[in-house]
């Protein structure tokens, strides 16, 4: 299907004629209503066809009114070409259209002496390249589609004023968030230290268990020589000494803990005894003052 253009007003054609060559194409496309002529091949071909017709009218020194009429006829011819009409049929349509514009009453849109020149221009343009125009206006264009993902940075919209907080509430919120972060940090450090200590304790326990298993295996193994017998006796003696020392260490630790508890209790009792007179004096002072104030009365 051919690209249709809008009816061109003579005033807009005059503006196109007065424009610079670089801007004339854009103005003509705007006047014809072909905004996609830079990206759509069919629109570009239609614009080129209309520009060639306008150039022929300029060479024949036709006015804006006659040029608009010829452009209207050119559009009818292009539509017939895109509709599948034969070249002979379009040629006959051209002849009839030019005669109609030349003999229109009461004021012909086209002077009689311009018919021959316009017929030659259409013969050198549309009729000479009729098959190419028909192919371009009927065959669908091949398009290539590509998808692209673009990351676009945009400013974060501020919250609405209705959601704003007072200064005191905002400071309290900041303080609460800071306290929560500090508490989370302290808890994380404590958990990490606890996990580290637990891992170290487990490693120590595993090492002690492995050492105990090795000693037990050594003690249970039957000596094969005098040296091994001596080593076994020494190991048994060391195990007895180690057991006695461990029991003594546990007993001393329990006694030390009990002594520390007694000392802490004694210190707390002494501190309470020191504070008792001052507390009693503070409790009696108001009553003495009241009695002193009541005596003069």
PDB file of N, CA and C in Angstrom, residues 45-144:
ATOM      1  N   UNK A  45      10.748   7.130  -0.285  1.00  0.00           N
ATOM      2  CA  UNK A  45      10.476   7.055  -1.726  1.00  0.00           C
ATOM      3  C   UNK A  45       9.308   7.962  -2.095  1.00  0.00           C
ATOM      4  N   UNK A  46       8.284   7.975  -1.253  1.00  0.00           N
ATOM      5  CA  UNK A  46       7.122   8.835  -1.518  1.00  0.00           C
ATOM      6  C   UNK A  46       7.522  10.307  -1.493  1.00  0.00           C
ATOM      7  N   UNK A  47       8.359  10.690  -0.524  1.00  0.00           N
ATOM      8  CA  UNK A  47       8.813  12.070  -0.447  1.00  0.00           C
ATOM      9  C   UNK A  47       9.659  12.437  -1.666  1.00  0.00           C
ATOM     10  N   UNK A  48      10.529  11.536  -2.098  1.00  0.00           N
ATOM     11  CA  UNK A  48      11.348  11.802  -3.285  1.00  0.00           C
ATOM     12  C   UNK A  48      10.474  11.970  -4.529  1.00  0.00           C
ATOM     13  N   UNK A  49       9.444  11.156  -4.629  1.00  0.00           N
ATOM     14  CA  UNK A  49       8.511  11.258  -5.766  1.00  0.00           C
ATOM     15  C   UNK A  49       7.792  12.599  -5.748  1.00  0.00           C
ATOM     16  N   UNK A  50       7.314  13.018  -4.567  1.00  0.00           N
ATOM     17  CA  UNK A  50       6.623  14.305  -4.464  1.00  0.00           C
ATOM     18  C   UNK A  50       7.580  15.456  -4.746  1.00  0.00           C
ATOM     19  N   UNK A  51       8.832  15.341  -4.294  1.00  0.00           N
ATOM     20  CA  UNK A  51       9.802  16.403  -4.542  1.00  0.00           C
ATOM     21  C   UNK A  51      10.117  16.530  -6.031  1.00  0.00           C
ATOM     22  N   UNK A  52      10.178  15.399  -6.751  1.00  0.00           N
ATOM     23  CA  UNK A  52      10.426  15.472  -8.194  1.00  0.00           C
ATOM     24  C   UNK A  52       9.262  16.142  -8.931  1.00  0.00           C
ATOM     25  N   UNK A  53       8.027  15.865  -8.479  1.00  0.00           N
ATOM     26  CA  UNK A  53       6.863  16.521  -9.087  1.00  0.00           C
ATOM     27  C   UNK A  53       6.899  18.021  -8.802  1.00  0.00           C
ATOM     28  N   UNK A  54       7.255  18.398  -7.570  1.00  0.00           N
ATOM     29  CA  UNK A  54       7.334  19.811  -7.225  1.00  0.00           C
ATOM     30  C   UNK A  54       8.432  20.501  -8.031  1.00  0.00           C
ATOM     31  N   UNK A  55       9.561  19.822  -8.256  1.00  0.00           N
ATOM     32  CA  UNK A  55      10.651  20.401  -9.048  1.00  0.00           C
ATOM     33  C   UNK A  55      10.211  20.629 -10.491  1.00  0.00           C
ATOM     34  N   UNK A  56       9.436  19.696 -11.025  1.00  0.00           N
ATOM     35  CA  UNK A  56       8.920  19.876 -12.391  1.00  0.00           C
ATOM     36  C   UNK A  56       7.988  21.073 -12.466  1.00  0.00           C
ATOM     37  N   UNK A  57       7.150  21.238 -11.459  1.00  0.00           N
ATOM     38  CA  UNK A  57       6.260  22.398 -11.432  1.00  0.00           C
ATOM     39  C   UNK A  57       7.056  23.695 -11.307  1.00  0.00           C
ATOM     40  N   UNK A  58       8.162  23.673 -10.560  1.00  0.00           N
ATOM     41  CA  UNK A  58       8.986  24.875 -10.427  1.00  0.00           C
ATOM     42  C   UNK A  58       9.645  25.234 -11.766  1.00  0.00           C
ATOM     43  N   UNK A  59      10.091  24.218 -12.494  1.00  0.00           N
ATOM     44  CA  UNK A  59      10.700  24.483 -13.799  1.00  0.00           C
ATOM     45  C   UNK A  59       9.689  25.082 -14.785  1.00  0.00           C
ATOM     46  N   UNK A  60       8.432  24.670 -14.649  1.00  0.00           N
ATOM     47  CA  UNK A  60       7.385  25.209 -15.525  1.00  0.00           C
ATOM     48  C   UNK A  60       6.828  26.529 -15.001  1.00  0.00           C
ATOM     49  N   UNK A  61       7.382  27.002 -13.846  1.00  0.00           N
ATOM     50  CA  UNK A  61       6.968  28.274 -13.255  1.00  0.00           C
ATOM     51  C   UNK A  61       5.470  28.277 -12.917  1.00  0.00           C
ATOM     52  N   UNK A  62       5.021  27.158 -12.346  1.00  0.00           N
ATOM     53  CA  UNK A  62       3.637  27.076 -11.900  1.00  0.00           C
ATOM     54  C   UNK A  62       3.521  27.662 -10.509  1.00  0.00           C
ATOM     55  N   UNK A  63       2.384  28.234 -10.198  1.00  0.00           N
ATOM     56  CA  UNK A  63       2.154  28.808  -8.889  1.00  0.00           C
ATOM     57  C   UNK A  63       1.866  27.740  -7.842  1.00  0.00           C
ATOM     58  N   UNK A  64       1.682  28.215  -6.599  1.00  0.00           N
ATOM     59  CA  UNK A  64       1.435  27.288  -5.494  1.00  0.00           C
ATOM     60  C   UNK A  64       0.122  26.544  -5.677  1.00  0.00           C
ATOM     61  N   UNK A  65      -0.917  27.234  -6.220  1.00  0.00           N
ATOM     62  CA  UNK A  65      -2.214  26.584  -6.410  1.00  0.00           C
ATOM     63  C   UNK A  65      -2.111  25.478  -7.459  1.00  0.00           C
ATOM     64  N   UNK A  66      -1.438  25.735  -8.570  1.00  0.00           N
ATOM     65  CA  UNK A  66      -1.281  24.716  -9.607  1.00  0.00           C
ATOM     66  C   UNK A  66      -0.404  23.569  -9.120  1.00  0.00           C
ATOM     67  N   UNK A  67       0.643  23.872  -8.352  1.00  0.00           N
ATOM     68  CA  UNK A  67       1.520  22.819  -7.824  1.00  0.00           C
ATOM     69  C   UNK A  67       0.757  21.900  -6.874  1.00  0.00           C
ATOM     70  N   UNK A  68      -0.106  22.471  -6.022  1.00  0.00           N
ATOM     71  CA  UNK A  68      -0.910  21.654  -5.122  1.00  0.00           C
ATOM     72  C   UNK A  68      -1.836  20.729  -5.898  1.00  0.00           C
ATOM     73  N   UNK A  69      -2.409  21.227  -6.995  1.00  0.00           N
ATOM     74  CA  UNK A  69      -3.287  20.387  -7.810  1.00  0.00           C
ATOM     75  C   UNK A  69      -2.512  19.260  -8.476  1.00  0.00           C
ATOM     76  N   UNK A  70      -1.315  19.545  -8.976  1.00  0.00           N
ATOM     77  CA  UNK A  70      -0.499  18.509  -9.614  1.00  0.00           C
ATOM     78  C   UNK A  70      -0.057  17.470  -8.584  1.00  0.00           C
ATOM     79  N   UNK A  71       0.258  17.891  -7.381  1.00  0.00           N
ATOM     80  CA  UNK A  71       0.617  16.941  -6.327  1.00  0.00           C
ATOM     81  C   UNK A  71      -0.551  16.030  -5.975  1.00  0.00           C
ATOM     82  N   UNK A  72      -1.757  16.611  -6.005  1.00  0.00           N
ATOM     83  CA  UNK A  72      -2.944  15.769  -5.752  1.00  0.00           C
ATOM     84  C   UNK A  72      -3.073  14.702  -6.835  1.00  0.00           C
ATOM     85  N   UNK A  73      -2.863  15.073  -8.096  1.00  0.00           N
ATOM     86  CA  UNK A  73      -2.919  14.110  -9.191  1.00  0.00           C
ATOM     87  C   UNK A  73      -1.795  13.082  -9.062  1.00  0.00           C
ATOM     88  N   UNK A  74      -0.598  13.514  -8.676  1.00  0.00           N
ATOM     89  CA  UNK A  74       0.525  12.590  -8.515  1.00  0.00           C
ATOM     90  C   UNK A  74       0.234  11.546  -7.444  1.00  0.00           C
ATOM     91  N   UNK A  75      -0.456  11.948  -6.389  1.00  0.00           N
ATOM     92  CA  UNK A  75      -0.803  10.986  -5.350  1.00  0.00           C
ATOM     93  C   UNK A  75      -1.792   9.945  -5.873  1.00  0.00           C
ATOM     94  N   UNK A  76      -2.774  10.375  -6.677  1.00  0.00           N
ATOM     95  CA  UNK A  76      -3.724   9.426  -7.256  1.00  0.00           C
ATOM     96  C   UNK A  76      -3.000   8.410  -8.151  1.00  0.00           C
ATOM     97  N   UNK A  77      -2.024   8.869  -8.898  1.00  0.00           N
ATOM     98  CA  UNK A  77      -1.282   7.965  -9.776  1.00  0.00           C
ATOM     99  C   UNK A  77      -0.464   6.951  -8.970  1.00  0.00           C
ATOM    100  N   UNK A  78       0.181   7.409  -7.888  1.00  0.00           N
ATOM    101  CA  UNK A  78       0.976   6.500  -7.066  1.00  0.00           C
ATOM    102  C   UNK A  78       0.088   5.468  -6.375  1.00  0.00           C
ATOM    103  N   UNK A  79      -1.095   5.871  -5.952  1.00  0.00           N
ATOM    104  CA  UNK A  79      -2.028   4.933  -5.341  1.00  0.00           C
ATOM    105  C   UNK A  79      -2.485   3.871  -6.339  1.00  0.00           C
ATOM    106  N   UNK A  80      -2.721   4.277  -7.582  1.00  0.00           N
ATOM    107  CA  UNK A  80      -3.103   3.305  -8.606  1.00  0.00           C
ATOM    108  C   UNK A  80      -1.962   2.334  -8.875  1.00  0.00           C
ATOM    109  N   UNK A  81      -0.734   2.839  -8.895  1.00  0.00           N
ATOM    110  CA  UNK A  81       0.437   1.973  -9.093  1.00  0.00           C
ATOM    111  C   UNK A  81       0.546   0.954  -7.971  1.00  0.00           C
ATOM    112  N   UNK A  82       0.378   1.410  -6.725  1.00  0.00           N
ATOM    113  CA  UNK A  82       0.462   0.490  -5.587  1.00  0.00           C
ATOM    114  C   UNK A  82      -0.716  -0.462  -5.538  1.00  0.00           C
ATOM    115  N   UNK A  83      -1.863  -0.071  -6.139  1.00  0.00           N
ATOM    116  CA  UNK A  83      -3.029  -0.939  -6.138  1.00  0.00           C
ATOM    117  C   UNK A  83      -2.992  -2.026  -7.183  1.00  0.00           C
ATOM    118  N   UNK A  84      -1.962  -2.072  -8.033  1.00  0.00           N
ATOM    119  CA  UNK A  84      -1.838  -3.135  -9.012  1.00  0.00           C
ATOM    120  C   UNK A  84      -2.284  -2.768 -10.411  1.00  0.00           C
ATOM    121  N   UNK A  85      -2.561  -1.485 -10.654  1.00  0.00           N
ATOM    122  CA  UNK A  85      -2.961  -1.068 -12.001  1.00  0.00           C
ATOM    123  C   UNK A  85      -1.794  -1.196 -12.967  1.00  0.00           C
ATOM    124  N   UNK A  86      -2.111  -1.398 -14.240  1.00  0.00           N
ATOM    125  CA  UNK A  86      -1.065  -1.531 -15.251  1.00  0.00           C
ATOM    126  C   UNK A  86      -0.489  -0.168 -15.610  1.00  0.00           C
ATOM    127  N   UNK A  87       0.671  -0.208 -16.272  1.00  0.00           N
ATOM    128  CA  UNK A  87       1.311   1.040 -16.670  1.00  0.00           C
ATOM    129  C   UNK A  87       0.443   1.790 -17.670  1.00  0.00           C
ATOM    130  N   UNK A  88      -0.208   1.070 -18.583  1.00  0.00           N
ATOM    131  CA  UNK A  88      -1.076   1.731 -19.555  1.00  0.00           C
ATOM    132  C   UNK A  88      -2.257   2.392 -18.877  1.00  0.00           C
ATOM    133  N   UNK A  89      -2.809   1.727 -17.864  1.00  0.00           N
ATOM    134  CA  UNK A  89      -3.950   2.302 -17.158  1.00  0.00           C
ATOM    135  C   UNK A  89      -3.547   3.578 -16.424  1.00  0.00           C
ATOM    136  N   UNK A  90      -2.386   3.574 -15.783  1.00  0.00           N
ATOM    137  CA  UNK A  90      -1.919   4.764 -15.081  1.00  0.00           C
ATOM    138  C   UNK A  90      -1.587   5.875 -16.067  1.00  0.00           C
ATOM    139  N   UNK A  91      -1.058   5.516 -17.238  1.00  0.00           N
ATOM    140  CA  UNK A  91      -0.773   6.521 -18.259  1.00  0.00           C
ATOM    141  C   UNK A  91      -2.060   7.173 -18.748  1.00  0.00           C
ATOM    142  N   UNK A  92      -3.101   6.379 -18.926  1.00  0.00           N
ATOM    143  CA  UNK A  92      -4.392   6.933 -19.329  1.00  0.00           C
ATOM    144  C   UNK A  92      -4.980   7.791 -18.211  1.00  0.00           C
ATOM    145  N   UNK A  93      -4.795   7.378 -16.966  1.00  0.00           N
ATOM    146  CA  UNK A  93      -5.267   8.177 -15.822  1.00  0.00           C
ATOM    147  C   UNK A  93      -4.536   9.507 -15.766  1.00  0.00           C
ATOM    148  N   UNK A  94      -3.232   9.508 -16.083  1.00  0.00           N
ATOM    149  CA  UNK A  94      -2.456  10.744 -16.116  1.00  0.00           C
ATOM    150  C   UNK A  94      -2.999  11.686 -17.193  1.00  0.00           C
ATOM    151  N   UNK A  95      -3.254  11.154 -18.382  1.00  0.00           N
ATOM    152  CA  UNK A  95      -3.767  11.998 -19.462  1.00  0.00           C
ATOM    153  C   UNK A  95      -5.114  12.602 -19.091  1.00  0.00           C
ATOM    154  N   UNK A  96      -5.992  11.789 -18.528  1.00  0.00           N
ATOM    155  CA  UNK A  96      -7.302  12.289 -18.146  1.00  0.00           C
ATOM    156  C   UNK A  96      -7.206  13.310 -17.027  1.00  0.00           C
ATOM    157  N   UNK A  97      -6.310  13.080 -16.080  1.00  0.00           N
ATOM    158  CA  UNK A  97      -6.174  14.009 -14.967  1.00  0.00           C
ATOM    159  C   UNK A  97      -5.626  15.348 -15.400  1.00  0.00           C
ATOM    160  N   UNK A  98      -4.628  15.351 -16.270  1.00  0.00           N
ATOM    161  CA  UNK A  98      -4.072  16.614 -16.750  1.00  0.00           C
ATOM    162  C   UNK A  98      -5.103  17.405 -17.560  1.00  0.00           C
ATOM    163  N   UNK A  99      -5.858  16.709 -18.383  1.00  0.00           N
ATOM    164  CA  UNK A  99      -6.893  17.403 -19.151  1.00  0.00           C
ATOM    165  C   UNK A  99      -7.969  17.967 -18.235  1.00  0.00           C
ATOM    166  N   UNK A 100      -8.288  17.226 -17.170  1.00  0.00           N
ATOM    167  CA  UNK A 100      -9.314  17.711 -16.248  1.00  0.00           C
ATOM    168  C   UNK A 100      -8.834  18.957 -15.512  1.00  0.00           C
ATOM    169  N   UNK A 101      -7.552  18.968 -15.073  1.00  0.00           N
ATOM    170  CA  UNK A 101      -7.019  20.145 -14.385  1.00  0.00           C
ATOM    171  C   UNK A 101      -6.888  21.321 -15.349  1.00  0.00           C
ATOM    172  N   UNK A 102      -6.631  21.043 -16.592  1.00  0.00           N
ATOM    173  CA  UNK A 102      -6.468  22.121 -17.572  1.00  0.00           C
ATOM    174  C   UNK A 102      -7.800  22.718 -17.991  1.00  0.00           C
ATOM    175  N   UNK A 103      -8.847  21.902 -18.016  1.00  0.00           N
ATOM    176  CA  UNK A 103     -10.135  22.400 -18.473  1.00  0.00           C
ATOM    177  C   UNK A 103     -11.140  22.598 -17.370  1.00  0.00           C
ATOM    178  N   UNK A 104     -10.705  22.643 -16.123  1.00  0.00           N
ATOM    179  CA  UNK A 104     -11.650  22.831 -15.016  1.00  0.00           C
ATOM    180  C   UNK A 104     -12.269  24.209 -15.087  1.00  0.00           C
ATOM    181  N   UNK A 105     -13.566  24.303 -14.920  1.00  0.00           N
ATOM    182  CA  UNK A 105     -14.296  25.575 -14.934  1.00  0.00           C
ATOM    183  C   UNK A 105     -14.637  25.972 -13.500  1.00  0.00           C
ATOM    184  N   UNK A 106     -14.779  27.270 -13.192  1.00  0.00           N
ATOM    185  CA  UNK A 106     -14.638  28.379 -14.148  1.00  0.00           C
ATOM    186  C   UNK A 106     -13.186  28.826 -14.325  1.00  0.00           C
ATOM    187  N   UNK A 107     -12.274  28.478 -13.336  1.00  0.00           N
ATOM    188  CA  UNK A 107     -10.865  28.893 -13.426  1.00  0.00           C
ATOM    189  C   UNK A 107     -10.013  27.633 -13.450  1.00  0.00           C
ATOM    190  N   UNK A 108      -9.376  27.342 -14.558  1.00  0.00           N
ATOM    191  CA  UNK A 108      -8.553  26.128 -14.637  1.00  0.00           C
ATOM    192  C   UNK A 108      -7.415  26.180 -13.615  1.00  0.00           C
ATOM    193  N   UNK A 109      -7.152  25.024 -12.973  1.00  0.00           N
ATOM    194  CA  UNK A 109      -6.063  24.956 -12.002  1.00  0.00           C
ATOM    195  C   UNK A 109      -4.713  24.871 -12.667  1.00  0.00           C
ATOM    196  N   UNK A 110      -4.692  24.492 -13.948  1.00  0.00           N
ATOM    197  CA  UNK A 110      -3.433  24.267 -14.633  1.00  0.00           C
ATOM    198  C   UNK A 110      -3.483  24.939 -16.005  1.00  0.00           C
ATOM    199  N   UNK A 111      -2.482  25.749 -16.361  1.00  0.00           N
ATOM    200  CA  UNK A 111      -2.475  26.366 -17.691  1.00  0.00           C
ATOM    201  C   UNK A 111      -2.258  25.311 -18.783  1.00  0.00           C
ATOM    202  N   UNK A 112      -2.799  25.579 -19.938  1.00  0.00           N
ATOM    203  CA  UNK A 112      -2.761  24.593 -21.029  1.00  0.00           C
ATOM    204  C   UNK A 112      -1.345  24.335 -21.514  1.00  0.00           C
ATOM    205  N   UNK A 113      -0.497  25.345 -21.489  1.00  0.00           N
ATOM    206  CA  UNK A 113       0.853  25.154 -22.019  1.00  0.00           C
ATOM    207  C   UNK A 113       1.747  24.330 -21.100  1.00  0.00           C
ATOM    208  N   UNK A 114       1.276  23.994 -19.865  1.00  0.00           N
ATOM    209  CA  UNK A 114       2.078  23.207 -18.931  1.00  0.00           C
ATOM    210  C   UNK A 114       1.806  21.714 -19.035  1.00  0.00           C
ATOM    211  N   UNK A 115       0.778  21.337 -19.821  1.00  0.00           N
ATOM    212  CA  UNK A 115       0.401  19.925 -19.891  1.00  0.00           C
ATOM    213  C   UNK A 115       1.524  19.104 -20.508  1.00  0.00           C
ATOM    214  N   UNK A 116       2.104  19.600 -21.589  1.00  0.00           N
ATOM    215  CA  UNK A 116       3.164  18.850 -22.264  1.00  0.00           C
ATOM    216  C   UNK A 116       4.384  18.656 -21.345  1.00  0.00           C
ATOM    217  N   UNK A 117       4.788  19.700 -20.632  1.00  0.00           N
ATOM    218  CA  UNK A 117       5.934  19.582 -19.738  1.00  0.00           C
ATOM    219  C   UNK A 117       5.681  18.617 -18.584  1.00  0.00           C
ATOM    220  N   UNK A 118       4.485  18.676 -17.991  1.00  0.00           N
ATOM    221  CA  UNK A 118       4.168  17.759 -16.894  1.00  0.00           C
ATOM    222  C   UNK A 118       4.082  16.318 -17.373  1.00  0.00           C
ATOM    223  N   UNK A 119       3.519  16.117 -18.575  1.00  0.00           N
ATOM    224  CA  UNK A 119       3.447  14.758 -19.115  1.00  0.00           C
ATOM    225  C   UNK A 119       4.845  14.181 -19.308  1.00  0.00           C
ATOM    226  N   UNK A 120       5.765  15.020 -19.806  1.00  0.00           N
ATOM    227  CA  UNK A 120       7.134  14.552 -19.960  1.00  0.00           C
ATOM    228  C   UNK A 120       7.797  14.248 -18.623  1.00  0.00           C
ATOM    229  N   UNK A 121       7.536  15.064 -17.592  1.00  0.00           N
ATOM    230  CA  UNK A 121       8.124  14.827 -16.267  1.00  0.00           C
ATOM    231  C   UNK A 121       7.616  13.513 -15.676  1.00  0.00           C
ATOM    232  N   UNK A 122       6.309  13.236 -15.780  1.00  0.00           N
ATOM    233  CA  UNK A 122       5.769  11.972 -15.269  1.00  0.00           C
ATOM    234  C   UNK A 122       6.278  10.791 -16.098  1.00  0.00           C
ATOM    235  N   UNK A 123       6.483  10.992 -17.403  1.00  0.00           N
ATOM    236  CA  UNK A 123       7.003   9.914 -18.237  1.00  0.00           C
ATOM    237  C   UNK A 123       8.429   9.563 -17.844  1.00  0.00           C
ATOM    238  N   UNK A 124       9.260  10.576 -17.523  1.00  0.00           N
ATOM    239  CA  UNK A 124      10.638  10.319 -17.118  1.00  0.00           C
ATOM    240  C   UNK A 124      10.749   9.810 -15.686  1.00  0.00           C
ATOM    241  N   UNK A 125       9.708  10.018 -14.889  1.00  0.00           N
ATOM    242  CA  UNK A 125       9.752   9.612 -13.486  1.00  0.00           C
ATOM    243  C   UNK A 125       8.952   8.358 -13.210  1.00  0.00           C
ATOM    244  N   UNK A 126       7.682   8.517 -12.889  1.00  0.00           N
ATOM    245  CA  UNK A 126       6.850   7.398 -12.470  1.00  0.00           C
ATOM    246  C   UNK A 126       6.696   6.350 -13.567  1.00  0.00           C
ATOM    247  N   UNK A 127       6.399   6.771 -14.795  1.00  0.00           N
ATOM    248  CA  UNK A 127       6.134   5.801 -15.861  1.00  0.00           C
ATOM    249  C   UNK A 127       7.393   5.062 -16.296  1.00  0.00           C
ATOM    250  N   UNK A 128       8.533   5.752 -16.306  1.00  0.00           N
ATOM    251  CA  UNK A 128       9.769   5.085 -16.713  1.00  0.00           C
ATOM    252  C   UNK A 128      10.225   4.062 -15.686  1.00  0.00           C
ATOM    253  N   UNK A 129      10.019   4.357 -14.401  1.00  0.00           N
ATOM    254  CA  UNK A 129      10.417   3.454 -13.308  1.00  0.00           C
ATOM    255  C   UNK A 129       9.181   2.834 -12.652  1.00  0.00           C
ATOM    256  N   UNK A 130       8.189   2.505 -13.487  1.00  0.00           N
ATOM    257  CA  UNK A 130       6.903   2.055 -12.945  1.00  0.00           C
ATOM    258  C   UNK A 130       7.052   0.738 -12.171  1.00  0.00           C
ATOM    259  N   UNK A 131       7.821  -0.197 -12.710  1.00  0.00           N
ATOM    260  CA  UNK A 131       7.981  -1.494 -12.041  1.00  0.00           C
ATOM    261  C   UNK A 131       8.681  -1.333 -10.687  1.00  0.00           C
ATOM    262  N   UNK A 132       9.668  -0.423 -10.626  1.00  0.00           N
ATOM    263  CA  UNK A 132      10.373  -0.212  -9.354  1.00  0.00           C
ATOM    264  C   UNK A 132       9.443   0.405  -8.313  1.00  0.00           C
ATOM    265  N   UNK A 133       8.626   1.374  -8.730  1.00  0.00           N
ATOM    266  CA  UNK A 133       7.669   1.967  -7.798  1.00  0.00           C
ATOM    267  C   UNK A 133       6.656   0.925  -7.331  1.00  0.00           C
ATOM    268  N   UNK A 134       6.172   0.103  -8.231  1.00  0.00           N
ATOM    269  CA  UNK A 134       5.194  -0.926  -7.862  1.00  0.00           C
ATOM    270  C   UNK A 134       5.790  -1.920  -6.880  1.00  0.00           C
ATOM    271  N   UNK A 135       7.040  -2.315  -7.101  1.00  0.00           N
ATOM    272  CA  UNK A 135       7.691  -3.250  -6.181  1.00  0.00           C
ATOM    273  C   UNK A 135       7.903  -2.626  -4.808  1.00  0.00           C
ATOM    274  N   UNK A 136       8.369  -1.373  -4.775  1.00  0.00           N
ATOM    275  CA  UNK A 136       8.644  -0.714  -3.494  1.00  0.00           C
ATOM    276  C   UNK A 136       7.377  -0.477  -2.684  1.00  0.00           C
ATOM    277  N   UNK A 137       6.246  -0.217  -3.361  1.00  0.00           N
ATOM    278  CA  UNK A 137       5.020   0.111  -2.656  1.00  0.00           C
ATOM    279  C   UNK A 137       4.167  -1.103  -2.309  1.00  0.00           C
ATOM    280  N   UNK A 138       4.538  -2.279  -2.794  1.00  0.00           N
ATOM    281  CA  UNK A 138       3.721  -3.476  -2.527  1.00  0.00           C
ATOM    282  C   UNK A 138       4.452  -4.529  -1.710  1.00  0.00           C
ATOM    283  N   UNK A 139       5.763  -4.648  -1.869  1.00  0.00           N
ATOM    284  CA  UNK A 139       6.486  -5.683  -1.129  1.00  0.00           C
ATOM    285  C   UNK A 139       6.789  -5.193   0.287  1.00  0.00           C
ATOM    286  N   UNK A 140       6.564  -6.082   1.260  1.00  0.00           N
ATOM    287  CA  UNK A 140       6.840  -5.729   2.654  1.00  0.00           C
ATOM    288  C   UNK A 140       8.341  -5.619   2.888  1.00  0.00           C
ATOM    289  N   UNK A 141       8.722  -4.661   3.691  1.00  0.00           N
ATOM    290  CA  UNK A 141      10.134  -4.449   3.977  1.00  0.00           C
ATOM    291  C   UNK A 141      10.613  -5.425   5.048  1.00  0.00           C
ATOM    292  N   UNK A 142      11.850  -5.842   4.917  1.00  0.00           N
ATOM    293  CA  UNK A 142      12.459  -6.723   5.926  1.00  0.00           C
ATOM    294  C   UNK A 142      12.957  -5.879   7.086  1.00  0.00           C
ATOM    295  N   UNK A 143      12.547  -6.264   8.264  1.00  0.00           N
ATOM    296  CA  UNK A 143      12.958  -5.533   9.466  1.00  0.00           C
ATOM    297  C   UNK A 143      13.767  -6.462  10.368  1.00  0.00           C
ATOM    298  N   UNK A 144      14.741  -5.904  11.015  1.00  0.00           N
ATOM    299  CA  UNK A 144      15.563  -6.651  11.963  1.00  0.00           C
ATOM    300  C   UNK A 144      15.324  -6.082  13.357  1.00  0.00           C
TER     301      UNK A 144
END
